[in-house]
Amino acid sequence: YCILFLQRRGAISYDSSDQTALYIRMLGDVRVRSQVGFEPERRSSHPYLCIDFRTLHSKRVHRLLSFQRYLHSSRLLRGIPQQMPLHILDEDYTGQARCMLDKVGNWNFDIFLFDRLTNGNSLITLTFHLLNQYGLVELFQLDMVKLWRFLVMVQEDYHSDNPYHNAVHAADVTQAMYCYMREPKLAKSLTSYDILLGLLAAATHDLDHPGVNQPFLIKTDHYLASLYRNTSVLENHHWKSAVGLLRETGLFSHMPPEDRSDMERDLGSLILATDISQQNEYLSRFRLHLDQQNLSLTSASHRHFILQMALKCADICNPCRPWELSKQWSEKVTEEFFQQGDIEKKHHLEVSPLCDRETNSVGNIQIGFMTYVAEPLFAEWARFSDTRLSQTMLGHMGLNKASWGGLQQELSSASEEADPTTAATKDGDTAGTTEGTSSKEIPQGSNVS
Ligand SMILES: *[C@@H]1O[C@H](CO)[C@@H](O)[C@H](O)[C@H]1NC(C)=O
Ligand SMILES: *[C@@H]1O[C@H](CO)[C@@H](O)[C@H](O)[C@H]1NC(C)=O
Ligand SMILES: [Zn+2]
């Protein structure tokens, strides 16, 4: 699959056949998809106990092993007395963080600033605030202490050393989900149950993300890949981890068992929808509904489908944020890709597409992602919810794409000036140079070291 990704410095060129499928393939390998269903994790009430790090084989990867250290410290932290919301906020910052929460429905909401003002507790604080604001705590008779403990554990189970897939990303997705659920069409039809589910799914959708992608887990024979049979490996794990925390904290233990299991199932169906390799299936169904105008939000299953689409949008809405925010996300996600590439090189594994820092740049990754993944999704979303927010998002995406394009151009003209040979190959590229990005054929740093 690596060879299918044709890319050259300073510009993007793709194999012509099916560019969208190609791009999606890079992000979540569909090659290994199997048609198995989703069996419940046997010991799902304690999902982390199932992770045996010794199964990482001879290709031991330190980054993944840090997982264990992380879980260990997390277990210790869980023993400390529960703190209630306001106490975690430093006095000086409490006021400013509160002030920001007054504008939590704003698309320009600066989650990075909010995270700093809450001393790194953006996910807990934001989710707690939204659940309270909607009155969901009273409505579902949630125990405040259990809820707080649940949110603390959720936040802790994100890896703070991941450049991108950390608790701030989860907080960002939760904030975006909130914005979407406030859109008129949704606001007037969603039930309290839908809203509770939407917020919980957003907050937990990447829980315990290892900072590497599914193809990596498969090729290193990671335990999770075999557990989930190479299919939506990460998403299944996020879901099962969330269910584990729900059960461990007993957040819904006062509800009838049928309701609890419905909740767990629906949570899974939302989280699994964030598997980017399934994007085309979701998009086709969305288009069909929009073309035939037969979405009826009085139907629970249609509302659930819209929640899935909303969560998918929230998950990849980075390109639709104002440049200052969007740019930071782009840099973070690229750094996470590159770190995976570094690990792959170090362990003499094939370097995954987009993960080689020698042949990719933030800009070319972003432009490709917008063109083949984000734009098609947000175009349909704007058809469904034709509002100011949708127009704002598309507007930002257009501007951000142009900005990356401009930066790419500056970069490539700078390198042409510096190195006349790149300029020469760049023009006459069609046959030879494109293959060069197949990472195996590029002389790797590992040969030297
Ligand atoms: C998962 O993929 C790997 C590598 O392609 C393969 O060896 C393994 O048999 C697959 N496992 C399942 C359950 O399909
Ligand atoms: C409505 O939407 C679904 C998509 O799930 C489609 O299969 C169906 O044929 C559509 N049309 C009507 C008239 O129900
Ligand atoms: Zn995510």
mmCIF file of C-alpha atoms and ligand atoms in Angstrom, residues 29 31-34 36 218-219 221 225-231, ligand 1:
data_model
loop_
_atom_site.group_PDB
_atom_site.id
_atom_site.type_symbol
_atom_site.label_atom_id
_atom_site.label_comp_id
_atom_site.label_asym_id
_atom_site.label_seq_id
_atom_site.Cartn_x
_atom_site.Cartn_y
_atom_site.Cartn_z
ATOM 1 C CA ASP A 29 -5.283 0.379 6.338
ATOM 2 C CA ARG A 31 -6.261 -3.970 3.141
ATOM 3 C CA VAL A 32 -6.583 -6.187 6.167
ATOM 4 C CA ARG A 33 -10.268 -5.674 6.794
ATOM 5 C CA SER A 34 -12.053 -8.852 7.651
ATOM 6 C CA VAL A 36 -15.901 -10.449 11.559
ATOM 7 C CA ILE A 218 -0.866 -5.220 13.037
ATOM 8 C CA LYS A 219 2.674 -5.393 11.796
ATOM 9 C CA ASP A 221 1.701 -8.321 16.201
ATOM 10 C CA ALA A 225 -4.689 -6.415 16.619
ATOM 11 C CA SER A 226 -5.339 -10.103 17.162
ATOM 12 C CA LEU A 227 -8.020 -9.422 19.780
ATOM 13 C CA TYR A 228 -9.967 -7.328 17.280
ATOM 14 C CA ARG A 229 -8.940 -9.355 14.243
ATOM 15 C CA ASN A 230 -7.293 -6.473 12.433
ATOM 16 C CA THR A 231 -10.605 -4.618 12.234
HETATM 17 C C1 LIG B 1 -3.990 -9.715 10.771
HETATM 18 O O1 LIG B 1 -3.058 -9.302 9.815
HETATM 19 C C2 LIG B 1 -1.811 -9.977 9.876
HETATM 20 C C3 LIG B 1 -0.860 -9.320 8.904
HETATM 21 O O2 LIG B 1 -1.444 -9.111 7.658
HETATM 22 C C4 LIG B 1 -2.032 -11.453 9.594
HETATM 23 O O3 LIG B 1 -0.814 -12.145 9.688
HETATM 24 C C5 LIG B 1 -3.017 -12.000 10.605
HETATM 25 O O4 LIG B 1 -3.306 -13.362 10.316
HETATM 26 C C6 LIG B 1 -4.306 -11.202 10.580
HETATM 27 N N1 LIG B 1 -5.177 -11.669 11.630
HETATM 28 C C7 LIG B 1 -6.461 -11.899 11.442
HETATM 29 C C8 LIG B 1 -7.210 -12.416 12.610
HETATM 30 O O5 LIG B 1 -7.025 -11.713 10.388
#
